PDB file of C-alpha atoms in Angstrom:
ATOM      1  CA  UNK A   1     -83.209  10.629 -14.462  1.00 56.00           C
ATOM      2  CA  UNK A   2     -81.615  12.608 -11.330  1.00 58.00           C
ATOM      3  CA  UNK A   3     -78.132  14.485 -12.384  1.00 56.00           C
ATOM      4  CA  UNK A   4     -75.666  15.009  -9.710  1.00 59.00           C
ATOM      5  CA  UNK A   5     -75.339  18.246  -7.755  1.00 59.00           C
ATOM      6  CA  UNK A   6     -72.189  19.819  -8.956  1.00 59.00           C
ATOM      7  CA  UNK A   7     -70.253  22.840  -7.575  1.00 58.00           C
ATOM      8  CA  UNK A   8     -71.119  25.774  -9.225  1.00 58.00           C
ATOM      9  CA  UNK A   9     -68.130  26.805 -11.824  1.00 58.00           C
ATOM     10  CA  UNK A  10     -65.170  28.850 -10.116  1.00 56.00           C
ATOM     11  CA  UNK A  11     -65.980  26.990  -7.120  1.00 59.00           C
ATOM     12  CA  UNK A  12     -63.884  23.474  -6.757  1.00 63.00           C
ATOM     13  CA  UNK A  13     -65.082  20.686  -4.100  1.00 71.00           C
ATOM     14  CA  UNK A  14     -63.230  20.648  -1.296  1.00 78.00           C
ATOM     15  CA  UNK A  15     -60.775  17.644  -0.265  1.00 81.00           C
ATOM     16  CA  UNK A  16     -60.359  16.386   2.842  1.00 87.00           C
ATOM     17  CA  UNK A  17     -56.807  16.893   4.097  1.00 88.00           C
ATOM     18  CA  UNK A  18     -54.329  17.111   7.085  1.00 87.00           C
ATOM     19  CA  UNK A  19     -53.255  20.867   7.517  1.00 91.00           C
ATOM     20  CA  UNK A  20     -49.467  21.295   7.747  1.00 92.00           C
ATOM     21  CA  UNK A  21     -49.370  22.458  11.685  1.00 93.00           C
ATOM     22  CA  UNK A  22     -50.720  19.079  12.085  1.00 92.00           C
ATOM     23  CA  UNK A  23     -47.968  17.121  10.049  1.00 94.00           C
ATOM     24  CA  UNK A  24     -45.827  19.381  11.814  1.00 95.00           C
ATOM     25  CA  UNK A  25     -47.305  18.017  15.620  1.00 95.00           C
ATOM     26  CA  UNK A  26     -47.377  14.305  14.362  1.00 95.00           C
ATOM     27  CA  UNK A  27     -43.255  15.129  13.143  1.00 95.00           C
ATOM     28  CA  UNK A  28     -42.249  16.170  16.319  1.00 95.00           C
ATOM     29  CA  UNK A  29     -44.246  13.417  18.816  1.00 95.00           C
ATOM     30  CA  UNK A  30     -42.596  10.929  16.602  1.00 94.00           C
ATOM     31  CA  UNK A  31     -39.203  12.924  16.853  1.00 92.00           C
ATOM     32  CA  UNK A  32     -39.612  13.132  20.629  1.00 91.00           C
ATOM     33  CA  UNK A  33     -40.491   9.588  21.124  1.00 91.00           C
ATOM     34  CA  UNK A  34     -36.916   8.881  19.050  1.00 87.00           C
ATOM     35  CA  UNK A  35     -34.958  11.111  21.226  1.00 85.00           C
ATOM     36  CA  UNK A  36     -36.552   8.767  24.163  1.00 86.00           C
ATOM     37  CA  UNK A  37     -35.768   5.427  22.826  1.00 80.00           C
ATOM     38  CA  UNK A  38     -32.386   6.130  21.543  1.00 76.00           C
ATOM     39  CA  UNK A  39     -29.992   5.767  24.701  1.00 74.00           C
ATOM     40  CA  UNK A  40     -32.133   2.546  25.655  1.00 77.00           C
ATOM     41  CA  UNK A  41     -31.604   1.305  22.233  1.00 75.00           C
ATOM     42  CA  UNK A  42     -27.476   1.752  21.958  1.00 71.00           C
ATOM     43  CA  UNK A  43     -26.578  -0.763  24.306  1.00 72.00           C
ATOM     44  CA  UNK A  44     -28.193  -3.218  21.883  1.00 77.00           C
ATOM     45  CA  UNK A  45     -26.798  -1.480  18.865  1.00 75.00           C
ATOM     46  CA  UNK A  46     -23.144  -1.993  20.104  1.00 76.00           C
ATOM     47  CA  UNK A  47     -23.897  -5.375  21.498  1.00 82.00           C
ATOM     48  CA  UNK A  48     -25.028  -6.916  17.725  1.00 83.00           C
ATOM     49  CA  UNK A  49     -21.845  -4.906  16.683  1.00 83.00           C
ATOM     50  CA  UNK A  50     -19.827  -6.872  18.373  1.00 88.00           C
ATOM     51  CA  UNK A  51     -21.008 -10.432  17.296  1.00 93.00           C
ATOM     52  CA  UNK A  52     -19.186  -9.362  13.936  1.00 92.00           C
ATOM     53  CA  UNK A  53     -15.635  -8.766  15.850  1.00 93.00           C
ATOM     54  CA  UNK A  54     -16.675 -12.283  17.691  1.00 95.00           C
ATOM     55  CA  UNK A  55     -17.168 -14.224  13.895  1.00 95.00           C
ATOM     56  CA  UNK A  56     -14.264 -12.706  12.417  1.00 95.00           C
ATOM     57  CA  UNK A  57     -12.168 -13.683  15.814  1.00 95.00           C
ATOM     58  CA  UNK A  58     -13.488 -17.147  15.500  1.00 96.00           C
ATOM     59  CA  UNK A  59     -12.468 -17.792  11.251  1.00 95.00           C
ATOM     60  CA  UNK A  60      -9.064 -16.310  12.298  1.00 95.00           C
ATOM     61  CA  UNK A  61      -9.131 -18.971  15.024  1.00 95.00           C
ATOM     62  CA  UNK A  62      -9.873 -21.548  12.434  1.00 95.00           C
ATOM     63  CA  UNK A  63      -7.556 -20.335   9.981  1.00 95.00           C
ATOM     64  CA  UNK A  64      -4.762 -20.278  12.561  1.00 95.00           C
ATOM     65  CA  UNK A  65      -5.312 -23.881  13.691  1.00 95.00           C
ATOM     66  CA  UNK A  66      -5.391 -24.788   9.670  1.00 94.00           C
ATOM     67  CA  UNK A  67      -2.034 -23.076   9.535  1.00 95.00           C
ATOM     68  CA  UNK A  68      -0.550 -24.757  12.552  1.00 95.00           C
ATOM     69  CA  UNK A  69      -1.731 -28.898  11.468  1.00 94.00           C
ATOM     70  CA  UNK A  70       0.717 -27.991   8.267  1.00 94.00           C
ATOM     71  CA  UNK A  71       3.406 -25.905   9.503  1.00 94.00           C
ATOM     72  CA  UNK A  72       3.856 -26.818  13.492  1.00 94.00           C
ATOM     73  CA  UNK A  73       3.467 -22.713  13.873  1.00 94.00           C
ATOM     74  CA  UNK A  74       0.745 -20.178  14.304  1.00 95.00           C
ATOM     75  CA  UNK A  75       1.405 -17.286  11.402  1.00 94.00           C
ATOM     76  CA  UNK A  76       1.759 -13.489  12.110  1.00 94.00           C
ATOM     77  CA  UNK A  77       0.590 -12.833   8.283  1.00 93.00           C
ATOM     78  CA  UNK A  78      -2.649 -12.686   7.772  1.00 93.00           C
ATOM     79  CA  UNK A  79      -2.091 -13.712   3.885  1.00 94.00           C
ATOM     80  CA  UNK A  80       0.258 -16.883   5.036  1.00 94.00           C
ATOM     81  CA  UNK A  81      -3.284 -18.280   6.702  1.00 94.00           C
ATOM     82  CA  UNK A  82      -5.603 -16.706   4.041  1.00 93.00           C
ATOM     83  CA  UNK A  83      -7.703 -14.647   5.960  1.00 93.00           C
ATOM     84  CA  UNK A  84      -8.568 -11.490   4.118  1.00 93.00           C
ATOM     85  CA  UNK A  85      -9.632  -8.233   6.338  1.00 91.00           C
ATOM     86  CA  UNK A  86     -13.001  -7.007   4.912  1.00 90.00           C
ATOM     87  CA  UNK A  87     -12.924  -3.319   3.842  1.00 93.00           C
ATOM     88  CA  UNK A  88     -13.731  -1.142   6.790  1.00 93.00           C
ATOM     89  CA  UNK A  89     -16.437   1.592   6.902  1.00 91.00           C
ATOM     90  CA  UNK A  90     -13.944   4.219   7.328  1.00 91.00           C
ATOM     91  CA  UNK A  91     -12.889   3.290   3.741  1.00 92.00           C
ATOM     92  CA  UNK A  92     -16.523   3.299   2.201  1.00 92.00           C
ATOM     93  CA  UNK A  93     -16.737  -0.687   3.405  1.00 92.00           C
ATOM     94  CA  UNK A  94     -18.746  -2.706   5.536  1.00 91.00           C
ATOM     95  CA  UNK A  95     -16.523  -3.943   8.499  1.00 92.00           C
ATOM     96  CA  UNK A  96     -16.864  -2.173  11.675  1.00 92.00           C
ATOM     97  CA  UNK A  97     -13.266  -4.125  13.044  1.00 94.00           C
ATOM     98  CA  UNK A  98      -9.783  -4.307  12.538  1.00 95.00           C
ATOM     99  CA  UNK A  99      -8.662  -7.783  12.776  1.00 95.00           C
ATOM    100  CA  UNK A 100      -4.733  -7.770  13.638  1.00 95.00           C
ATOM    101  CA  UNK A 101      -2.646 -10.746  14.829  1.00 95.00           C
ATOM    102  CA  UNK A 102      -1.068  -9.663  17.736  1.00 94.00           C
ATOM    103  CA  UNK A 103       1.900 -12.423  18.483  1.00 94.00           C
ATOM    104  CA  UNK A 104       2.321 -15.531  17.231  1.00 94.00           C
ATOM    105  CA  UNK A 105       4.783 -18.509  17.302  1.00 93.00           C
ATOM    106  CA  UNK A 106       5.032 -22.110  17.988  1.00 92.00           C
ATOM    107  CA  UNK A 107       3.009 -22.468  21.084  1.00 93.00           C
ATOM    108  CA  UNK A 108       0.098 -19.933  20.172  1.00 93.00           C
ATOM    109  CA  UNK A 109      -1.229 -16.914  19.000  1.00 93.00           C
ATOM    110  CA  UNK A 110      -3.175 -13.706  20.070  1.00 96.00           C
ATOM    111  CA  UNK A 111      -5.015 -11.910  17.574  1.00 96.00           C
ATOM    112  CA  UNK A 112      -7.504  -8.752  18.229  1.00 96.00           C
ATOM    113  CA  UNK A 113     -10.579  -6.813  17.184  1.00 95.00           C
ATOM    114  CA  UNK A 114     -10.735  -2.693  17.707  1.00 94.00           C
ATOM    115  CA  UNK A 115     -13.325  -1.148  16.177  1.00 93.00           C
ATOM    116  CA  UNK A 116     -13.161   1.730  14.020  1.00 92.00           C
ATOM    117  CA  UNK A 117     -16.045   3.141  15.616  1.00 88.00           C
ATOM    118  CA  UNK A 118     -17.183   4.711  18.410  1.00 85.00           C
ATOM    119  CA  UNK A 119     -20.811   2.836  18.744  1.00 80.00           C
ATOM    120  CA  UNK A 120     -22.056   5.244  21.460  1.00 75.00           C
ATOM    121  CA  UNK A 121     -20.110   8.043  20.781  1.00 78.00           C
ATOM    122  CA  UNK A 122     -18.572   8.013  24.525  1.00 81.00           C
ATOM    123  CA  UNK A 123     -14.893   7.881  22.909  1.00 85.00           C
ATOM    124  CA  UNK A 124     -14.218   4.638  23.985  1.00 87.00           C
ATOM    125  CA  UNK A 125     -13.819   1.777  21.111  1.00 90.00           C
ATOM    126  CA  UNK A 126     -14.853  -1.817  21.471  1.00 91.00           C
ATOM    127  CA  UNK A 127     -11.990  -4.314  21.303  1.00 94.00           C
ATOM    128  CA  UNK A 128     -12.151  -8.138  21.516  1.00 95.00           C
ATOM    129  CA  UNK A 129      -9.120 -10.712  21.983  1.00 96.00           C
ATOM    130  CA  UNK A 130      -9.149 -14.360  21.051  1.00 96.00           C
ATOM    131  CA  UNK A 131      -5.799 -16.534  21.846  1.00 95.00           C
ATOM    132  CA  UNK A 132      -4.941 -20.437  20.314  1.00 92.00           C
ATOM    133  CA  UNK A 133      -7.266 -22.048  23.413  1.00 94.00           C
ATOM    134  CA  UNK A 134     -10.108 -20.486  22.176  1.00 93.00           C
ATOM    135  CA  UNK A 135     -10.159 -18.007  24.788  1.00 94.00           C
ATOM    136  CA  UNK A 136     -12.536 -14.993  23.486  1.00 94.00           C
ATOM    137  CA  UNK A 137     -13.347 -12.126  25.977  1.00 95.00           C
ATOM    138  CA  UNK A 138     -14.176  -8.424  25.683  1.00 92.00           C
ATOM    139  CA  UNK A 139     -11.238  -6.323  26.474  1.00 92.00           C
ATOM    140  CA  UNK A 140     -12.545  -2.605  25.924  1.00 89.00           C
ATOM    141  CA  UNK A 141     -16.013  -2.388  26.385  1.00 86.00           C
ATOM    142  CA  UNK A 142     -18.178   0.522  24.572  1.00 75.00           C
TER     143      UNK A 142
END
């Protein structure tokens, strides 16, 4: 029977191991490379961003042509139509826009979408407007 050759005592076997200047070197390629794909990546960021200002602009729209089959009038209330703003992100919430309802009366409405954000941190905010004929365009880009 053939025993095993162990380290002598005092002695541990030695692991195999990454030293910490080489974490350090993989840390900062992958750091780099972040720093590179960043500005390439914010167009796209603000871009799905805004599909949330276009769905919330589109219920309103329903909501508002809900309102006006009962009453013969578009609403300036939010609550009169139902439509409830989700908490913003600026007040621990989700929502990156402000819906508002910008005029209203008996032969339309506006209504608009600024965001409380500044996506690419250029100081300009997205805002989107959406009127009674379905019109929906980009005012401020960002």
């Amino acid at each position: 029977m053939k025993l095993k050759n162990n380290p002598p005592a005092g002695r541990a076997g030695k692991l195999k191991a990454f030293t910490l200047a080489e974490l350090m070197v993989v840390l900062a390629i992958i750091g780099i490379l972040v720093l590179l794909a960043l500005p390439s990546l914010l167009p796209l960021i603000s871009k799905t961003k805004a599909l949330e200002a276009q769905l919330q602009l589109k219920h309103l729209l329903q909501m508002e042509k809900s309102y006006f089959f009962v009453n013969s009038k578009y609403s300036n209330s939010m609550d009169d139509i139902g439509f409830e703003q989700a908490k913003l992100v600026t007040a621990d919430g989700h929502a990156n826009y402000k819906i508002e309802i910008v005029e209203a009366s008996a032969k339309g409405f506006k209504a608009k979408a600024i965001s409380v954000t500044d996506f690419d941190q250029d100081g300009t905010f997205n805002e989107w407007e959406i009127d009674s004929n379905e019109n929906l365009k980009e005012i401020t880009k960002d």
